[in-house]
Short mmCIF file of C-alpha atoms in Angstrom, two decimals:
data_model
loop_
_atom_site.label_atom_id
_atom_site.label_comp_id
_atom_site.label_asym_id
_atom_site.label_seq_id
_atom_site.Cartn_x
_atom_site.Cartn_y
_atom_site.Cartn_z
CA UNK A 1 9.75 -46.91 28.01
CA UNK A 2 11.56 -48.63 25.23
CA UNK A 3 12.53 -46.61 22.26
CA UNK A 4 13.64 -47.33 19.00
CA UNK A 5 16.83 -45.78 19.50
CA UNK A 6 17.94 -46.53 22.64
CA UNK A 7 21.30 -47.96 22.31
CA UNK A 8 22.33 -44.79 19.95
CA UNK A 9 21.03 -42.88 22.92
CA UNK A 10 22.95 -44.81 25.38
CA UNK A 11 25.79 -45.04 23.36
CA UNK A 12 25.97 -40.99 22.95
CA UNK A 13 25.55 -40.60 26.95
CA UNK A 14 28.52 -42.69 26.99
CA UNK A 15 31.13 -40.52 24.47
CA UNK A 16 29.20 -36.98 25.59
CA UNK A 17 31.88 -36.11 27.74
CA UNK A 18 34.79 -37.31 25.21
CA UNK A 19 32.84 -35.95 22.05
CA UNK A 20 32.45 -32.14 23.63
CA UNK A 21 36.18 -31.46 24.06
CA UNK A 22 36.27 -32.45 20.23
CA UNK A 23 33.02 -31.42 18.55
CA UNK A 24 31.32 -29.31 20.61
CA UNK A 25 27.74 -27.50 18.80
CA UNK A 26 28.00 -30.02 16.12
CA UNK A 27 25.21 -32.53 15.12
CA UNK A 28 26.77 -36.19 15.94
CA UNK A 29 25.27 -38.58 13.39
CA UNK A 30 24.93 -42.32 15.37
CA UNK A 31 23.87 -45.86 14.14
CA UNK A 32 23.61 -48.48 17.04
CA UNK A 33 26.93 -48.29 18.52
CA UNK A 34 28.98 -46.48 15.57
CA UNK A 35 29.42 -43.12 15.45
CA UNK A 36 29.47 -41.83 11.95
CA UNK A 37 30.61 -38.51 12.32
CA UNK A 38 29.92 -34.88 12.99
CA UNK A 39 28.37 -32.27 10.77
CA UNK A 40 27.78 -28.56 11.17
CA UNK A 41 23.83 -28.23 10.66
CA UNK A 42 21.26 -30.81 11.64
CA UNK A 43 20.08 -30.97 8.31
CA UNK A 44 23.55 -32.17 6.87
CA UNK A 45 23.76 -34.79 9.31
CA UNK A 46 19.79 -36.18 8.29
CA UNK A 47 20.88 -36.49 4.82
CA UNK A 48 24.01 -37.99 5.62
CA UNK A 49 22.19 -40.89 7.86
CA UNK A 50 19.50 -40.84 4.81
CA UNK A 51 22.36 -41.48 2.47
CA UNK A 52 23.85 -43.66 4.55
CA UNK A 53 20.96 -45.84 6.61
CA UNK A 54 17.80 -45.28 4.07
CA UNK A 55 14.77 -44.95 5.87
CA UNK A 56 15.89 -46.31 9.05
CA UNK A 57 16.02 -45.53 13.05
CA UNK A 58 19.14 -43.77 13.17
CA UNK A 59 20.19 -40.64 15.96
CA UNK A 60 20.83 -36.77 15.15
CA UNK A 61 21.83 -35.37 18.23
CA UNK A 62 23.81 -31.82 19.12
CA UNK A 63 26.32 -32.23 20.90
CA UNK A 64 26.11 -29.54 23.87
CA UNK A 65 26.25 -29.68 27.55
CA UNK A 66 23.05 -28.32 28.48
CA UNK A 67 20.19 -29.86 26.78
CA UNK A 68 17.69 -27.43 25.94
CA UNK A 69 14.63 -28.08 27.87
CA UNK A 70 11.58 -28.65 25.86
CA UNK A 71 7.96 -27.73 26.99
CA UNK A 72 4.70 -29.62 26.30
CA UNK A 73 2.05 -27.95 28.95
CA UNK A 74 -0.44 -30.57 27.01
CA UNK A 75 1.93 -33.65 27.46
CA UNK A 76 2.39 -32.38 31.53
CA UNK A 77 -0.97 -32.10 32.45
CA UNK A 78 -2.44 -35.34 30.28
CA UNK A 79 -4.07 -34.03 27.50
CA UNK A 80 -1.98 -35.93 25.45
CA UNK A 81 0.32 -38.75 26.23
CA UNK A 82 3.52 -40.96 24.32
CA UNK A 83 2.71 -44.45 23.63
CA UNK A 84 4.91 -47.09 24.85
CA UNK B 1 4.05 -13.85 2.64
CA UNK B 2 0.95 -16.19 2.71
CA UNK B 3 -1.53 -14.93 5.26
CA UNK B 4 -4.47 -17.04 6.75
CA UNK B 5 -7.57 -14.94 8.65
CA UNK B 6 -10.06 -17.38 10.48
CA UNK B 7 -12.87 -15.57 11.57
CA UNK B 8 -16.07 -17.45 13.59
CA UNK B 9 -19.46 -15.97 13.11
CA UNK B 10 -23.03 -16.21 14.94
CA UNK B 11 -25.08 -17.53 11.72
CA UNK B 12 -27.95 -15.66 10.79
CA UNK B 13 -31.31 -17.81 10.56
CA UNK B 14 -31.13 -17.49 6.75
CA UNK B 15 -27.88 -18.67 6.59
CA UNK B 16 -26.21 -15.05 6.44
CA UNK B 17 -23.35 -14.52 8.81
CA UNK B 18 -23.78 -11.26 10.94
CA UNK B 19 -21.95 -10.67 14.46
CA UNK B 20 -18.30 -12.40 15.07
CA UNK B 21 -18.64 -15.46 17.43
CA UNK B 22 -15.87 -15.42 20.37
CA UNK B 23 -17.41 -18.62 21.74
CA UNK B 24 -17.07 -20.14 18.75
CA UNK B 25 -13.38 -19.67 18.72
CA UNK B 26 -13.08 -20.28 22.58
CA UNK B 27 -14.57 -23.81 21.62
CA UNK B 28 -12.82 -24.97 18.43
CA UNK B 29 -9.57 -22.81 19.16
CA UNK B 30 -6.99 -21.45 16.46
CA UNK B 31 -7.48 -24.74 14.39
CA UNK B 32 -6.50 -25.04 10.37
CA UNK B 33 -6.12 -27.88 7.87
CA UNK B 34 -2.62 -29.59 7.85
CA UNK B 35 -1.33 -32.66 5.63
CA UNK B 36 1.73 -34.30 6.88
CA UNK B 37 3.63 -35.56 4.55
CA UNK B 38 6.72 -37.91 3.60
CA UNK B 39 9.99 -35.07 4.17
CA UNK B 40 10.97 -35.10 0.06
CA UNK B 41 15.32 -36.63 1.42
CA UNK B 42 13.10 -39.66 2.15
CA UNK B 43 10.59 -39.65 -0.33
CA UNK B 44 13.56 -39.48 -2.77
CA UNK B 45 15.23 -42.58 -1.02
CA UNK B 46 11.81 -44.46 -1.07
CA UNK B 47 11.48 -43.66 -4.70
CA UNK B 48 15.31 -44.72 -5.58
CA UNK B 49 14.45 -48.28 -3.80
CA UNK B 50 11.11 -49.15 -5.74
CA UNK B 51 9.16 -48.67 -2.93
CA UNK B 52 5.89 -46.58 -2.76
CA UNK B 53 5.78 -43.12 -1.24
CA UNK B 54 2.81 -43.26 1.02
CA UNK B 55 0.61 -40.83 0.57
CA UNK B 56 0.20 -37.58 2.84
CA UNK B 57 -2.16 -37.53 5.98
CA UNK B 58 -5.00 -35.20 6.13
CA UNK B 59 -6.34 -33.60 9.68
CA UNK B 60 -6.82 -30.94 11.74
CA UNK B 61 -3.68 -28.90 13.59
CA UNK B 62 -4.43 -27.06 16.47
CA UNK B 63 -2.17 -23.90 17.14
CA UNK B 64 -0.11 -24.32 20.80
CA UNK B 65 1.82 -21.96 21.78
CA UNK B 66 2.90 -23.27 24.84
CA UNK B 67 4.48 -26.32 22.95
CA UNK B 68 8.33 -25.74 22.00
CA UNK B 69 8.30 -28.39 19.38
CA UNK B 70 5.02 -29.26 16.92
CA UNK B 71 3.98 -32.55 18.46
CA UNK B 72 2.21 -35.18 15.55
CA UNK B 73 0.25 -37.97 16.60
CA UNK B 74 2.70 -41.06 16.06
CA UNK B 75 0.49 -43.67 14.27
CA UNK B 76 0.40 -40.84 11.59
CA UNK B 77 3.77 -40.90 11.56
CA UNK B 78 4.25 -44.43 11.77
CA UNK B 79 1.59 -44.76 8.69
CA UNK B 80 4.21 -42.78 6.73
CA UNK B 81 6.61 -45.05 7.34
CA UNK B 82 9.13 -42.50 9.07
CA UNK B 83 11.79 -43.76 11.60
CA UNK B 84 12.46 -41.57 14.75
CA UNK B 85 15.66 -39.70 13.87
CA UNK B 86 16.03 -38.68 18.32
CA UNK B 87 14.31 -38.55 21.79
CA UNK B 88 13.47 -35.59 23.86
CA UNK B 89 12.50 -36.30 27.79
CA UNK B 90 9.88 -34.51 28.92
CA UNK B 91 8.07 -33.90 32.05
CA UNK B 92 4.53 -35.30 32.87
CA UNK B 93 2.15 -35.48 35.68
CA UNK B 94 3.46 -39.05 35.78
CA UNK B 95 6.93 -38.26 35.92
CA UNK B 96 9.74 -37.71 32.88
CA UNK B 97 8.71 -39.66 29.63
CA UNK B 98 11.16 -40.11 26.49
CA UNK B 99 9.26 -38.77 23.55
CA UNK B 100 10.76 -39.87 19.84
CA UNK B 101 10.95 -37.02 17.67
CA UNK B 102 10.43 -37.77 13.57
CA UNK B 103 11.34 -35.80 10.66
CA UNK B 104 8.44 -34.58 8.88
CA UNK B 105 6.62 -31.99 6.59
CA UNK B 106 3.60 -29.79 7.42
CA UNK B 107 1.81 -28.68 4.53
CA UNK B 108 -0.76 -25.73 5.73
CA UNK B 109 -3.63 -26.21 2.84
CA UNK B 110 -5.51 -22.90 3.51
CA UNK B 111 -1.90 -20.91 3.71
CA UNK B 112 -0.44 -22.96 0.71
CA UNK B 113 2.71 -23.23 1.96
CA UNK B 114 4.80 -26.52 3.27
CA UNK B 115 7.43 -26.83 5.93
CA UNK B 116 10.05 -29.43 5.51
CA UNK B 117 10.92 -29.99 9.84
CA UNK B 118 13.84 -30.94 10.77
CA UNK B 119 11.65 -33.07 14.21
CA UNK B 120 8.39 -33.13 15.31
CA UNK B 121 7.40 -35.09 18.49
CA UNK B 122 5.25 -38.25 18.28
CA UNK B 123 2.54 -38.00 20.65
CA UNK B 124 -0.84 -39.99 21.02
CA UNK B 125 -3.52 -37.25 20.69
CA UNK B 126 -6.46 -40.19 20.06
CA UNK B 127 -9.21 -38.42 21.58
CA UNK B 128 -8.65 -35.17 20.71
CA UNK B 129 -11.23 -33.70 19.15
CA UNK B 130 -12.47 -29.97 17.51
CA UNK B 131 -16.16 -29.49 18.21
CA UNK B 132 -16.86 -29.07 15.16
CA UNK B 133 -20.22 -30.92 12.81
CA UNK B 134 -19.06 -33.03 12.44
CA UNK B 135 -16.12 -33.45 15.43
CA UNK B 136 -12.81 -33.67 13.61
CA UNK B 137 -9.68 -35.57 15.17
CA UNK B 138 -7.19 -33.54 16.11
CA UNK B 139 -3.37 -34.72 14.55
CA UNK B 140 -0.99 -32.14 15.08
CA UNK B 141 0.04 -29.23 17.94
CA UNK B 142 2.08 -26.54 15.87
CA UNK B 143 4.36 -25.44 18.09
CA UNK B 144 6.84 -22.60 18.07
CA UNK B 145 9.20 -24.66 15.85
CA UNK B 146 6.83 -23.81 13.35
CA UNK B 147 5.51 -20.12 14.71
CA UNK B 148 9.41 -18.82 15.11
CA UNK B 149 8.52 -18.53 11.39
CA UNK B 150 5.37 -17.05 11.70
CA UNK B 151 3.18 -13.93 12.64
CA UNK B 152 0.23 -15.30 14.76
CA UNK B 153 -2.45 -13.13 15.62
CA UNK B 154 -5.34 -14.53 18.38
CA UNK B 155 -8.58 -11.96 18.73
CA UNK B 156 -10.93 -13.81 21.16
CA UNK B 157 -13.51 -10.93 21.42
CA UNK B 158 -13.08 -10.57 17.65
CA UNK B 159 -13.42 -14.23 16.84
CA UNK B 160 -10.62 -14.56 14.78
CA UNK B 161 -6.92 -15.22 14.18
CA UNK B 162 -4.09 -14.63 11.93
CA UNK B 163 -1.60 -16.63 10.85
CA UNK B 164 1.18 -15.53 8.20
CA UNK B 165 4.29 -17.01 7.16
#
């Protein structure tokens, strides 16, 4: 499925390993393929990208090994779906 | 603390509420009156450029507590005008889907009481309806994002449930 913020995602994958010798549990803060830096709590990296990018697409990610796994019993079994 | 009791009643036949009503909430399920609204960093941005703030989106949340994150149904969000700020995979019947997840604020009318959340997962819940007269659209799952904060109370012989934050 196509997603708005695909290349920041694929750009992240690609600097996960490199960013989590340098910034591991921080929030990375990433526009297309820039990185914009790394900020303790998610909400100081929103307001950064806010300040930065307006209201735009831009990606808020924690930078971790282990994703945590999120759960949507609803989403599994159908009773609700994402739109492509 | 706000605190929010929903109780369903059999109705009496002149009018008058007597005996709590179970089926009632087995039917409609712990449901309450949410607006989503534009999160006030963005509003504030909006507001800096000239450019309206739309206006919050009324419907009815259904409590889920076997949702990690409150899910939203994304042409709500999209109506707001809000950009997805990350993507969560998940796992579905069909296999893994990407979900986008927004920023967004919950305002709970009956509790009084707004949360400004830092994601919320867009979702398509067209469809989902609350049996109620008449059937209301469904247009948000709170999930335990939201309940971490909360004290949530389900009594399905009693009827009722309590939510306090």
């Amino acid at each position: 499925m196509a997603n708005d913020l695909d290349k920041e995602l694929k750009f992240f994958d690609a600097h996960k390993k490199e960013w989590l010798t340098h910034y591991k549990d921080q929030f990375a803060l990433v526009k297309g393929e820039g990185f914009f830096g790394t900020f303790t709590t998610f909400e100081e990296a929103f307001n950064a990208g806010v300040d930065r990018f307006g209201n735009q697409p831009f990606l808020v990610k924690k930078i971790v090994e282990n994703e945590p796994k999120m759960q949507f019993p609803a989403l599994a079994v159908g009773l609700i779906s994402v739109r492509s | 603390m706000s605190v929010h009791n929903s109780h369903f009643y059999v109705p009496r036949a002149d009018g008058s509420v007597s005996q709590p009503d179970p089926n009632g909430l087995l039917a409609a399920g712990p449901i309450l009156q949410i607006e989503i609204h534009v999160p006030k960093k963005i509003a504030q941005v909006l507001a800096s450029q000239g450019k309206p703030v739309p206006a919050p989106q009324t419907g009815i949340a259904l409590i889920d507590t076997g949702a990690t994150m409150t899910c939203v149904h994304e042409p709500i969000l999209k109506l707001l005008t809000l950009n997805p700020i990350g993507a969560v995979t998940s796992g579905t019947a069909n296999g893994p889907v990407q979900q986008s997840l927004y920023p967004a604020s919950l305002h709970f009318t009956a509790l009084g009481f707004g949360i400004e959340l830092d994601q919320v997962a867009g979702v398509d819940l067209a469809g989902q309806t609350v049996p109620l007269n008449p059937p209301q659209n469904v247009v948000a799952l709170i999930g335990r994002n939201v309940l971490s904060r909360c004290i949530f109370i389900y009594n399905g012989p009693g009827g009722f449930w309590t939510l306090a934050m």
